[in-house]
Coordinates of C-alpha atoms in Angstrom, one line a residue:
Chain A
X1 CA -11.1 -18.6 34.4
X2 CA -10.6 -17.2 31.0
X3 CA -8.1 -13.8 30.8
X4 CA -10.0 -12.5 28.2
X5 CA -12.4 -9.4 29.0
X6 CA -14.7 -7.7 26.0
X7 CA -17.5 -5.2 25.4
X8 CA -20.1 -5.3 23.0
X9 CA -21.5 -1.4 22.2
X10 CA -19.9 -0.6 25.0
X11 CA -21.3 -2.5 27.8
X12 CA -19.6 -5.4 29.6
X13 CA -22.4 -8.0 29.2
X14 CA -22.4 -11.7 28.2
X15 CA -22.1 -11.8 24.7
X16 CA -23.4 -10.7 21.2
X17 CA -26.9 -12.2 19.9
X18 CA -26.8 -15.1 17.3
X19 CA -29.1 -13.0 15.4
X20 CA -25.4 -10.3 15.4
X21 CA -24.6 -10.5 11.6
X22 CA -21.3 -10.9 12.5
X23 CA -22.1 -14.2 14.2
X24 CA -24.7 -15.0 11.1
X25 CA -23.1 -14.1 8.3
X26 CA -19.1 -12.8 9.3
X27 CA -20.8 -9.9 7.7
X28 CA -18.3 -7.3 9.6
X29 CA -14.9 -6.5 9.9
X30 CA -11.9 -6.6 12.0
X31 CA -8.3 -5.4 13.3
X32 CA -6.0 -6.6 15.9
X33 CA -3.4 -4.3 17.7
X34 CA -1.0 -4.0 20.7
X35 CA -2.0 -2.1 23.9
X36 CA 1.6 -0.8 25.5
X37 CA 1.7 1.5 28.1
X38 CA -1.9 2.2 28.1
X39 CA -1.5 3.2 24.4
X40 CA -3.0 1.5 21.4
X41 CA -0.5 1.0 19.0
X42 CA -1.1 2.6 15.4
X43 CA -4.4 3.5 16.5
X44 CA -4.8 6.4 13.6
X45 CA -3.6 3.7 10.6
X46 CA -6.0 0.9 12.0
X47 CA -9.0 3.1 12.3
X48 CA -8.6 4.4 8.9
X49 CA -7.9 0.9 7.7
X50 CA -11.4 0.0 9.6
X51 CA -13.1 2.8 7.7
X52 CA -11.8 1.6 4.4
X53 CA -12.3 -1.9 4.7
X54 CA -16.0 -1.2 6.1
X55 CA -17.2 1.3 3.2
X56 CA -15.9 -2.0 1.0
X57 CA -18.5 -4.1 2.2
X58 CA -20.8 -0.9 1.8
X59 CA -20.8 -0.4 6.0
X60 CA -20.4 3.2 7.7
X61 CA -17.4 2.8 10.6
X62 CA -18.5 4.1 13.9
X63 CA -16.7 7.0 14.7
X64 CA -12.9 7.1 16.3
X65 CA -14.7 8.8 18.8
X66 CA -17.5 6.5 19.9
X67 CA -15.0 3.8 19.6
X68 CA -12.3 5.5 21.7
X69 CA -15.2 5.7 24.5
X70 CA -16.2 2.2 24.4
X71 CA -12.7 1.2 24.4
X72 CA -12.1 3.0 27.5
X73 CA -14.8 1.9 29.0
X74 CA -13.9 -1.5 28.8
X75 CA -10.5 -0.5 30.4
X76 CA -11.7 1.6 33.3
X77 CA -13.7 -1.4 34.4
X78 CA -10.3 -3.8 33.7
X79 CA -7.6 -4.8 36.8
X80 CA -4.9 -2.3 37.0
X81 CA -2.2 -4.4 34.9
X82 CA -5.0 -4.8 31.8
X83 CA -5.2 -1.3 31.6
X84 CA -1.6 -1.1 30.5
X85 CA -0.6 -3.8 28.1
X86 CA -2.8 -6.4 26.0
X87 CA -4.0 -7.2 22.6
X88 CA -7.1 -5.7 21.7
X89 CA -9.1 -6.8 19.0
X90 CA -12.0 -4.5 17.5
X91 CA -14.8 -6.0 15.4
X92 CA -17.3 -3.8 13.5
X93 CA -20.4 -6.0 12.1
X94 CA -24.0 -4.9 10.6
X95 CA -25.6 -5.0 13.9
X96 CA -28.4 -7.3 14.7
X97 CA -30.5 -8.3 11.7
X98 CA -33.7 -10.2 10.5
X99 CA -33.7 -13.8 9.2
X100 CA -32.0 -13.4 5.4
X101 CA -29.0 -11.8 4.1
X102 CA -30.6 -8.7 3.4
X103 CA -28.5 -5.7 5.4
X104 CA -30.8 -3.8 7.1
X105 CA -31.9 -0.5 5.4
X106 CA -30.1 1.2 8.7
X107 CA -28.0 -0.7 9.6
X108 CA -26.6 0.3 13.2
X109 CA -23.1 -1.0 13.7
X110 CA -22.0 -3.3 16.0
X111 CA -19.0 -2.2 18.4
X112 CA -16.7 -5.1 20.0
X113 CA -13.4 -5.0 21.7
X114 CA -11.8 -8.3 23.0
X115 CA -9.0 -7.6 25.3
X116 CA -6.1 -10.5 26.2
X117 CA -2.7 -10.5 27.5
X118 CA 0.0 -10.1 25.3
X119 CA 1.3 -13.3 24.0
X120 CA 4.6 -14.8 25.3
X121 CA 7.0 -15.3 21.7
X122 CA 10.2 -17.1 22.5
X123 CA 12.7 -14.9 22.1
X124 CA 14.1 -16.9 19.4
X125 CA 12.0 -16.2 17.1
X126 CA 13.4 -12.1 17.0
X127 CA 16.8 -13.4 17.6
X128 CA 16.9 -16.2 15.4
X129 CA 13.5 -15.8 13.2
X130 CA 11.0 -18.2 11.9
X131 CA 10.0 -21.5 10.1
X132 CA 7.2 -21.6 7.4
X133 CA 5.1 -24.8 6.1
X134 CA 3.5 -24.3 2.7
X135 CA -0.3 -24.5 3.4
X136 CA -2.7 -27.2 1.4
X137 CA -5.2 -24.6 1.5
X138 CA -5.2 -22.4 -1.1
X139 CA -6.9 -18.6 -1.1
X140 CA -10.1 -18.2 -3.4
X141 CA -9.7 -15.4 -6.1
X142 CA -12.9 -13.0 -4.7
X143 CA -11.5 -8.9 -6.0
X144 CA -14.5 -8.1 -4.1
X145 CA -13.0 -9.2 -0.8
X146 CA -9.6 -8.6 -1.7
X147 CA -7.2 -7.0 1.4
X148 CA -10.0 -6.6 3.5
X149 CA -9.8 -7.9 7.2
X150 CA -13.2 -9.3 7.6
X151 CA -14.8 -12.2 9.4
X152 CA -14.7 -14.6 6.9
X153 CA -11.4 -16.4 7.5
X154 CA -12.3 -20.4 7.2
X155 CA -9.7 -20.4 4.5
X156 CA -7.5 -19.3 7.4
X157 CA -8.7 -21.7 9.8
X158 CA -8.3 -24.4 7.6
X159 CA -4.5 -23.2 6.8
X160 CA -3.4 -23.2 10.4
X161 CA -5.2 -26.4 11.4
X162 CA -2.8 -28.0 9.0
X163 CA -0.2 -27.0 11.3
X164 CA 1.3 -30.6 13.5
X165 CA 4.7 -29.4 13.9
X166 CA 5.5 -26.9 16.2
X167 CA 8.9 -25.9 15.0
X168 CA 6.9 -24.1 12.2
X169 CA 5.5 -20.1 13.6
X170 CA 3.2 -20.1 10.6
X171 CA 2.4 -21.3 7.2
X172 CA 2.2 -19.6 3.6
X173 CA -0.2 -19.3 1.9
X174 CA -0.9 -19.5 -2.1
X175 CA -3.9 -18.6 -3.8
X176 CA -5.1 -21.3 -7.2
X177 CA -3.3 -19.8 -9.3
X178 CA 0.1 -20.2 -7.6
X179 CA 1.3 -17.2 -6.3
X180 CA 2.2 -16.5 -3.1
X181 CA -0.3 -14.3 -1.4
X182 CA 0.9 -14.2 3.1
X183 CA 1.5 -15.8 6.0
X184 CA -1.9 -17.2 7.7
X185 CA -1.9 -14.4 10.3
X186 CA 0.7 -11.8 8.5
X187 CA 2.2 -10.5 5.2
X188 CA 4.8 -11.5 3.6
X189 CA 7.9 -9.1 1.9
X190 CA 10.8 -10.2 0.2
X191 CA 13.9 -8.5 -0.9
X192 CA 16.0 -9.3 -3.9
X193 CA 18.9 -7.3 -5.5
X194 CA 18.0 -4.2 -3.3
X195 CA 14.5 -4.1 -4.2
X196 CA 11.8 -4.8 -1.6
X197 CA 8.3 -6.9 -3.0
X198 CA 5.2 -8.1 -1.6
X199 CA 1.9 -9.7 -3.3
X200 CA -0.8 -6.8 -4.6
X201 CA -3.4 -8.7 -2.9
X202 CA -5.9 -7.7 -5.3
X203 CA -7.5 -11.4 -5.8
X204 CA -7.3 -12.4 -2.3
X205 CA -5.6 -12.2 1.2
X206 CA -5.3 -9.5 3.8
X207 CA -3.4 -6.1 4.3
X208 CA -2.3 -6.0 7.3
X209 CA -1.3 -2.5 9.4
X210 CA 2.0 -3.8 9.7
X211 CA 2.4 -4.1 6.4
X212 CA 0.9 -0.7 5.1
X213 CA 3.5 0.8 7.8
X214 CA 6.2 -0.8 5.6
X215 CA 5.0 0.7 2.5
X216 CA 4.6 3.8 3.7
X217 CA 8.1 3.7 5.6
X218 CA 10.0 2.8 1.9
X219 CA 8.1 5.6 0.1
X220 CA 9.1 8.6 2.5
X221 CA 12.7 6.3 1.9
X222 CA 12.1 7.0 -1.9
X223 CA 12.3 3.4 -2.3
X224 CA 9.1 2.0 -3.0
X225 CA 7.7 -1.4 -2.6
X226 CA 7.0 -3.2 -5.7
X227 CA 3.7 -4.6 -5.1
X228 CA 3.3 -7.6 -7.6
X229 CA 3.5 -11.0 -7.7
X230 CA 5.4 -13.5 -6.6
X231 CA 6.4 -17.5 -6.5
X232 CA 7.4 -20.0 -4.1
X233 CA 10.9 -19.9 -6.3
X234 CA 10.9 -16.2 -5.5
X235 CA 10.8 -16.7 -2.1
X236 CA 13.4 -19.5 -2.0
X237 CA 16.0 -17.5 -4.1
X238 CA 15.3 -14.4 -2.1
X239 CA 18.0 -12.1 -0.2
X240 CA 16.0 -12.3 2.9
X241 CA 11.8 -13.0 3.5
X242 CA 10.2 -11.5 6.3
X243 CA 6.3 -11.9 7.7
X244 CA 4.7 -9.1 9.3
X245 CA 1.3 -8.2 11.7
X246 CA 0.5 -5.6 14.2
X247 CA 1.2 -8.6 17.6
X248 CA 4.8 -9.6 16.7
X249 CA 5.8 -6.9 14.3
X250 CA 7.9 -8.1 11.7
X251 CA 10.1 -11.3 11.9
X252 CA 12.7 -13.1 9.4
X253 CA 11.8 -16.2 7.8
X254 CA 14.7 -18.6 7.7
X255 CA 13.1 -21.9 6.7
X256 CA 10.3 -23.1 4.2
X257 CA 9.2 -26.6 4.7
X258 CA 12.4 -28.2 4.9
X259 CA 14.4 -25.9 2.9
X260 CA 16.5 -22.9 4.7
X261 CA 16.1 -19.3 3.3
X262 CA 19.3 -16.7 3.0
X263 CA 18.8 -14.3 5.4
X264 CA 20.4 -11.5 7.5
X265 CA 19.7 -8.7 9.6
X266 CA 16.4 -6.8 7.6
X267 CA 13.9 -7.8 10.0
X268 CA 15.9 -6.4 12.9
X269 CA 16.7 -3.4 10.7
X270 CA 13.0 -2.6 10.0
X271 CA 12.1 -3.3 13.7
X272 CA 14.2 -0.2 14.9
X273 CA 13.4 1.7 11.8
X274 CA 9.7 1.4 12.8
X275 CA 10.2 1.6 16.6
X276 CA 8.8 -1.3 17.0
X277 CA 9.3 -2.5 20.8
X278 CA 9.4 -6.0 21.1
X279 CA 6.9 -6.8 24.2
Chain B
X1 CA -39.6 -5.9 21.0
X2 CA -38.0 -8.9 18.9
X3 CA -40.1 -11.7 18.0
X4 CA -36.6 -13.9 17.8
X5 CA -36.0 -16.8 20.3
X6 CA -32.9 -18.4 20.7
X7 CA -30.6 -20.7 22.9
X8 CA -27.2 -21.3 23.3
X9 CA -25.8 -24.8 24.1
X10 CA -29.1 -25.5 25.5
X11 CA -29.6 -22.6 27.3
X12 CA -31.6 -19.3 27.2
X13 CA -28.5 -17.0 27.7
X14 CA -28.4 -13.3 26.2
X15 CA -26.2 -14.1 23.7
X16 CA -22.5 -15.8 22.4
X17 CA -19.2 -15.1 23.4
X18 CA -17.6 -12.7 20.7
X19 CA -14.6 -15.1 21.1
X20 CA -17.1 -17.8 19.8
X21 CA -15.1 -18.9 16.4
X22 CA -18.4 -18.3 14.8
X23 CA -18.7 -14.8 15.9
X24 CA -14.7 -14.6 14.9
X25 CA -14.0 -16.0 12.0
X26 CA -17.6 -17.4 10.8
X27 CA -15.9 -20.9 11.8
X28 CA -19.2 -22.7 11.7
X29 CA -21.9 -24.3 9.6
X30 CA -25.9 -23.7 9.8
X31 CA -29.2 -24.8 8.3
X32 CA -32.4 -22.9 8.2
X33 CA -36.0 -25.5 8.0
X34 CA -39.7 -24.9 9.1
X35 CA -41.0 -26.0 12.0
X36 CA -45.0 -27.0 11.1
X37 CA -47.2 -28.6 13.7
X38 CA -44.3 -29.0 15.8
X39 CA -42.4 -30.8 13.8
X40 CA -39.0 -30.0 12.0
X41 CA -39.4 -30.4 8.6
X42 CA -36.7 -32.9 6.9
X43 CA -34.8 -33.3 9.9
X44 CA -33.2 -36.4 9.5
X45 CA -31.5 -34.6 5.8
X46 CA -30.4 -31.8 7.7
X47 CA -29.0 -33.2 10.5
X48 CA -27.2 -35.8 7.8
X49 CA -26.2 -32.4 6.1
X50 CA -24.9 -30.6 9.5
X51 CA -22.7 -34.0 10.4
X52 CA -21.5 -33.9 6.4
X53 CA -20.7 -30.1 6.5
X54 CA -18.9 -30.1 10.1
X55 CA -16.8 -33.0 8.7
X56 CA -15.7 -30.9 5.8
X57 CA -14.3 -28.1 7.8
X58 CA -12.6 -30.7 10.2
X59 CA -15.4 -30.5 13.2
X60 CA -17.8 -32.9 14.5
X61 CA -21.0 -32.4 14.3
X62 CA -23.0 -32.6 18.1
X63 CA -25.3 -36.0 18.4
X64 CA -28.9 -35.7 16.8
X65 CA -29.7 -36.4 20.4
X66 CA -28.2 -33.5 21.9
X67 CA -29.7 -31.3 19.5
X68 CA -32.8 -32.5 19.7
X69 CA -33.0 -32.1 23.5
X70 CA -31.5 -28.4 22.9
X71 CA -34.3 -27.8 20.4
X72 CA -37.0 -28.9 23.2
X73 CA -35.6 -27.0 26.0
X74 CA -35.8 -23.7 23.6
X75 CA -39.4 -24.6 22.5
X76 CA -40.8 -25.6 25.7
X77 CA -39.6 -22.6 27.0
X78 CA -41.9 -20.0 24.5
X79 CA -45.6 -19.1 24.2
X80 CA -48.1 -21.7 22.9
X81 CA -48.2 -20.9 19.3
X82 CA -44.7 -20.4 18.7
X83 CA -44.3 -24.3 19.5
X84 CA -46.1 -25.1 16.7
X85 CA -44.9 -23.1 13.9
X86 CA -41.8 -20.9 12.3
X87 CA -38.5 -20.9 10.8
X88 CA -35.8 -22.3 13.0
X89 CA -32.1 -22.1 12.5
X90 CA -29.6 -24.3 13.6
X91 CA -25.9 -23.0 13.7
X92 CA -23.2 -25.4 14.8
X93 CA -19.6 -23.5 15.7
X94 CA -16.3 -24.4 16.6
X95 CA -16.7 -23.3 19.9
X96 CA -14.8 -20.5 22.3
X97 CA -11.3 -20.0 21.2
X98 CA -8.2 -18.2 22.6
X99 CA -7.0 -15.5 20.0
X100 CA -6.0 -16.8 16.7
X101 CA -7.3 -18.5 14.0
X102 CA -5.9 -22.4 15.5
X103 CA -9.1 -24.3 15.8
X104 CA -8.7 -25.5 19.9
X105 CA -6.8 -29.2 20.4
X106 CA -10.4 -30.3 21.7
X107 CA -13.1 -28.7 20.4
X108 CA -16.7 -28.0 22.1
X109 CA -18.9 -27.3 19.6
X110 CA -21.3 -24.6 20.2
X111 CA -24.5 -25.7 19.8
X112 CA -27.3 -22.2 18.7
X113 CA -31.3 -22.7 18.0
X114 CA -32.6 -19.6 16.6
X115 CA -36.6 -19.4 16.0
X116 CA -38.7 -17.2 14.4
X117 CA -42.2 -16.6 12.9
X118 CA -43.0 -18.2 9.3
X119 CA -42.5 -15.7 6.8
X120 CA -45.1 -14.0 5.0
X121 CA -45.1 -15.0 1.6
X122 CA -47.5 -13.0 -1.2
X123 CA -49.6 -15.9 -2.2
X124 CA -48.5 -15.3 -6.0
X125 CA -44.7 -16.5 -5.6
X126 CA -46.8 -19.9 -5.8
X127 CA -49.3 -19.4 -8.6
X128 CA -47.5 -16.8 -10.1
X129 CA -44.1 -17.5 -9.9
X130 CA -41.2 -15.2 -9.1
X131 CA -38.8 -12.7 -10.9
X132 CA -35.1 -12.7 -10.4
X133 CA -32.0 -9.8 -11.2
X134 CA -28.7 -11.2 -12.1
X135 CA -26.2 -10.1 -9.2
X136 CA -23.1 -8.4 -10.2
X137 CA -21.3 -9.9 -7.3
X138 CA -20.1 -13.3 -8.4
X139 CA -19.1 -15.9 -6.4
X140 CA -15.4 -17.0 -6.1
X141 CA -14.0 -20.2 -6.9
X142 CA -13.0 -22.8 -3.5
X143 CA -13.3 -26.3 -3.9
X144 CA -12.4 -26.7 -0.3
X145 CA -16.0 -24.7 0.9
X146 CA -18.0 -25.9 -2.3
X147 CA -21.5 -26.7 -1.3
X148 CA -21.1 -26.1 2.7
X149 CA -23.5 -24.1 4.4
X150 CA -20.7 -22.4 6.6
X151 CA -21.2 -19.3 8.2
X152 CA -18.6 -17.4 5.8
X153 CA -21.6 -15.6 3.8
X154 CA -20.5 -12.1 2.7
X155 CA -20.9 -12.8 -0.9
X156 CA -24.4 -13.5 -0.5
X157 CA -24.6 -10.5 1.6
X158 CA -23.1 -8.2 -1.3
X159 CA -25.1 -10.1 -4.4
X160 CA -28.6 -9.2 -1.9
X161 CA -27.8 -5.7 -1.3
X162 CA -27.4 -5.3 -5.0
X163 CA -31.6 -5.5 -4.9
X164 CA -33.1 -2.4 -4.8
X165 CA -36.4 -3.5 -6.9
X166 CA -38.9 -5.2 -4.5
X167 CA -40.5 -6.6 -7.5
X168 CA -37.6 -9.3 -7.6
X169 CA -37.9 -12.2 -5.4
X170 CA -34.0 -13.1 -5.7
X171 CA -31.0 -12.9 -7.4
X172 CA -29.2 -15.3 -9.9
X173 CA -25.5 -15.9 -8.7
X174 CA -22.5 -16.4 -11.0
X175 CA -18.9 -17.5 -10.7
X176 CA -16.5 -16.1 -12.4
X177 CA -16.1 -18.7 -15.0
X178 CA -19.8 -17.0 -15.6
X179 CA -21.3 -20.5 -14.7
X180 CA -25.0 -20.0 -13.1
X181 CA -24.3 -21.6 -9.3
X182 CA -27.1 -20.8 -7.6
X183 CA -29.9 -18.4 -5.8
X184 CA -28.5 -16.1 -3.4
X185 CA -30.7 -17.7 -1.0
X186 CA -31.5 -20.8 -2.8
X187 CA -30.4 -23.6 -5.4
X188 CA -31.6 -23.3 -9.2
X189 CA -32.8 -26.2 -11.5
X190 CA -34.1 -26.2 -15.4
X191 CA -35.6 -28.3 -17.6
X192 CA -35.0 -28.8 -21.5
X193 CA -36.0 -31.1 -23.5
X194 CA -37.4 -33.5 -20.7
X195 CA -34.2 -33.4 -18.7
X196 CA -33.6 -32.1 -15.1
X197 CA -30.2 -30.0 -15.0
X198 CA -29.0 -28.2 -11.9
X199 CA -25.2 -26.7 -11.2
X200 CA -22.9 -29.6 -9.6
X201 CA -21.6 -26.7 -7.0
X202 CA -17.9 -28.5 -7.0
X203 CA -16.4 -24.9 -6.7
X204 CA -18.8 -22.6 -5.1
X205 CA -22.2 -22.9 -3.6
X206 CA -24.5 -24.1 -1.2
X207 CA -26.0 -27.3 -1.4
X208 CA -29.5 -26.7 0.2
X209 CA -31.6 -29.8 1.5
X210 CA -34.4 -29.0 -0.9
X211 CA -32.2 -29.6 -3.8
X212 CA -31.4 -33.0 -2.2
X213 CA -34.4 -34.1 -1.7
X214 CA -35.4 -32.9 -5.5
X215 CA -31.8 -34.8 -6.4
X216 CA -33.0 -38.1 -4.1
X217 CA -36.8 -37.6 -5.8
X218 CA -35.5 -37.8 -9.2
X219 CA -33.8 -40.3 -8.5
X220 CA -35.8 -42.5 -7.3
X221 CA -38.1 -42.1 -10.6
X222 CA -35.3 -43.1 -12.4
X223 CA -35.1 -40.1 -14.0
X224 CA -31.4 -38.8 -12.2
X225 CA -30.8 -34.9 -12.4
X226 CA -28.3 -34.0 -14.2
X227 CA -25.1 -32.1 -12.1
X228 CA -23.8 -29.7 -14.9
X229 CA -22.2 -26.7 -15.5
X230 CA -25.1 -23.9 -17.2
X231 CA -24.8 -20.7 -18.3
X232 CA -27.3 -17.4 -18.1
X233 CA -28.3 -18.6 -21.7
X234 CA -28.9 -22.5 -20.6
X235 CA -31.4 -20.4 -18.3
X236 CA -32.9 -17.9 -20.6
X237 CA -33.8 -21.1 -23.4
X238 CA -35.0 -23.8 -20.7
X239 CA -38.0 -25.3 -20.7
X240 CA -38.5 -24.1 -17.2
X241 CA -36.5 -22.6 -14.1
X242 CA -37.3 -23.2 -10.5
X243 CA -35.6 -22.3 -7.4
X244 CA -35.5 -24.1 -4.3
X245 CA -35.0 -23.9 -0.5
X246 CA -36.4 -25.2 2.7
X247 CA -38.5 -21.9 3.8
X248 CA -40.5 -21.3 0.6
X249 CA -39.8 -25.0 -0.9
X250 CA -40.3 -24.5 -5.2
X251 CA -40.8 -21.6 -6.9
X252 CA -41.8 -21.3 -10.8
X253 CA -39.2 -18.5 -12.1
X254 CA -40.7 -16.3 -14.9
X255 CA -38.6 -13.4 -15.3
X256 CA -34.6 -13.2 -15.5
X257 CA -33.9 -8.9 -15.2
X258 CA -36.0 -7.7 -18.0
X259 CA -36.5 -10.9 -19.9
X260 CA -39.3 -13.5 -19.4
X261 CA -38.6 -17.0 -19.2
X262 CA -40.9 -19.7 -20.2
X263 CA -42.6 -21.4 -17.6
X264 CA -45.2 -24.3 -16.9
X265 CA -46.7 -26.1 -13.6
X266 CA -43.3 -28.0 -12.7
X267 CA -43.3 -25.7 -9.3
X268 CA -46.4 -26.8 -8.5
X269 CA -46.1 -30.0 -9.3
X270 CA -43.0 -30.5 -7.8
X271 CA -44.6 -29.1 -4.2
X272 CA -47.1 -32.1 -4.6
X273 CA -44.4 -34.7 -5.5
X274 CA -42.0 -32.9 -2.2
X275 CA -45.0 -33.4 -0.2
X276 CA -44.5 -29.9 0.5
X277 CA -47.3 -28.0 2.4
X278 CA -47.6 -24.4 1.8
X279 CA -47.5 -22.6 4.6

């Protein structure tokens, strides 16, 4: 029996229509988060980051109202221990639509939330951090579609199926023109000579919540982040690399491919600095 | 009430999972063809072109059989008339995955049939021809997708919300090399100077099953179409410019934005050469 429980508008039924543009087209958006203690973590940034990333593909959001309803509905009808602590993913497509890519004239939303457990990290990989592989598959240039978290992510699927060896936690990613863009399910920072970087994601790639927390974090530290971009030899002659997503915070990257990274304590550091709790 | 049919994995449920990879991550493939006196038109090229598509993003592609015995279950279950006729859409997915963009160890693929009535076309696409707009949105570059008819379609979503003239039947898609690729819902071919020229769609596209059979036609006349690289003014001083899918079959393109292109009966005669009844 599967864990997972969802909602569609609202309403606990079977499943979306194939005619859903979502399920046509990935013509909709998405954001992951943590449930803790009945609380969904960084609700205000994601739903803000849902509103930004649906006006780019020239949606409306649904309001934090309507959603916060449907959300709870889905709880409310959940076992006691879902109501507390999860993942819950929210996807916001273009609603049911005729044959053709045309977007409706209205267009009227489409509201899912996918609850499941919380995953089960080894503790290793906060204690000790993580391995990357560099990915075959590279990320397509499209400005158009640049940061945003939407449901087109083949490039993604094809990056992780590359993954055989489990001692990796998740590959990275470069775009055609080689330059480092994220991890396959997170962003990537590094630090060098006291100055913190990540990619601008302007051609390609995702901005993750997590990561937009950081930014903001080193700005009220007067420290800004240099957005800009970066190599593979960047990484490797780093200070430290970390990855970063809204499920298992941040962690430190000690390995790429065969090759071990410096590294030290920042990923620990930024954990208590954003009061992260590890799950 | 909708005049849509559909079935999933053979059966007439309400709808897919929204933890079908489809519905996630558009981690799928489809083809759209008419259904005329009961029969699916070209079958055997698109199911060749479903099997060559799923291999490409690492799937395998459901026996012709199965499919086939889906399709009747869905059709047997309608009203009279709709077995005879309409558009029907075959989407092939990934399956149900946990969270996370791993494509499953073992992977079921999910199996969709959507039908619906034959479009209403204004007699004069065919003895008048059509008019396109140039899109703005261009189409990025990713040898890895080139030509697949995945279900990762929001830059055909953005170039046909760019139409706000009804007097425009479709729109011209560029890359950003400003190479013509295609129709936003169809392939492109000219003709200068006795030669067939079409895009070779090695970085971006969709490879429709009406340009293959145009390709195969060609070929067997000895006369091979030339896969080539052609810009907005190859298309503005060609002979002729059609475009091409498996819904409307050829269309005679007479107008580029503001500026009329020459034209001639190669549509037309084309249709006769395809075999292709008008519907």
């Amino acid at each position: 029996m599967s864990l997972v429980r969802y909602c569609v508008n609202g309403r606990l039924v079977s499943g979306v229509s194939p005619t859903n543009r979502g399920f046509a087209y990935g013509d909709g958006v998405f954001r992951t988060m943590r449930l803790l203690d009945g609380e969904l973590q960084d609700w205000p940034l994601h739903y803000q980051t849902l509103v930004a990333d649906c006006s780019k593909i020239l949606m409306v959001c649904p309001s934090a109202e309507l959603l916060m309803q449907e959300f709870k509905s889905l709880m409310s009808a959940g076992e006691d221990e879902t109501k507390l602590s999860g993942v819950v993913k929210i996807i916001i497509t273009r609603g049911d639509g005729a044959r053709g890519y045309a977007p409706p004239a209205i267009a009227e939303p489409t509201r899912v939330f996918v609850w499941s457990p919380l995953p089960v990290y080894p503790e290793a990989i906060y204690t000790q951090g993580v391995a990357l592989y560099q990915c075959q598959t590279r990320l397509a240039s499209q400005p158009l579609l640049a940061g945003i978290k939407h449901l087109n992510r083949l490039e993604n699927v094809l990056a992780r199926a590359e993954l055989k060896d489990p001692r990796f936690f998740d590959g990275l990613m470069l775009d055609y023109q080689d330059q480092v863009v994220e991890a396959v399910s997170g962003n990537l920072f590094i630090r060098k000579a006291g100055q913190v970087m990540t990619p601008i994601l302007d051609q390609c790639g995702v901005a993750g919540v997590m990561r937009q927390k950081i930014l903001d974090w080193y700005k009220t530290q007067g420290q800004p982040v240099s957005l800009t971009r970066l190599t593979v030899q960047d990484v490797l002659t780093a200070d430290a690399v970390i990855i970063t997503n809204s499920v298992y915070g941040v962690l430190q990257v000690t390995q790429l491919d065969a090759q071990p990274l410096a590294h030290n304590d920042w990923a620990h550091t930024l954990r208590t600095q954003l009061h992260y709790v590890v799950h």
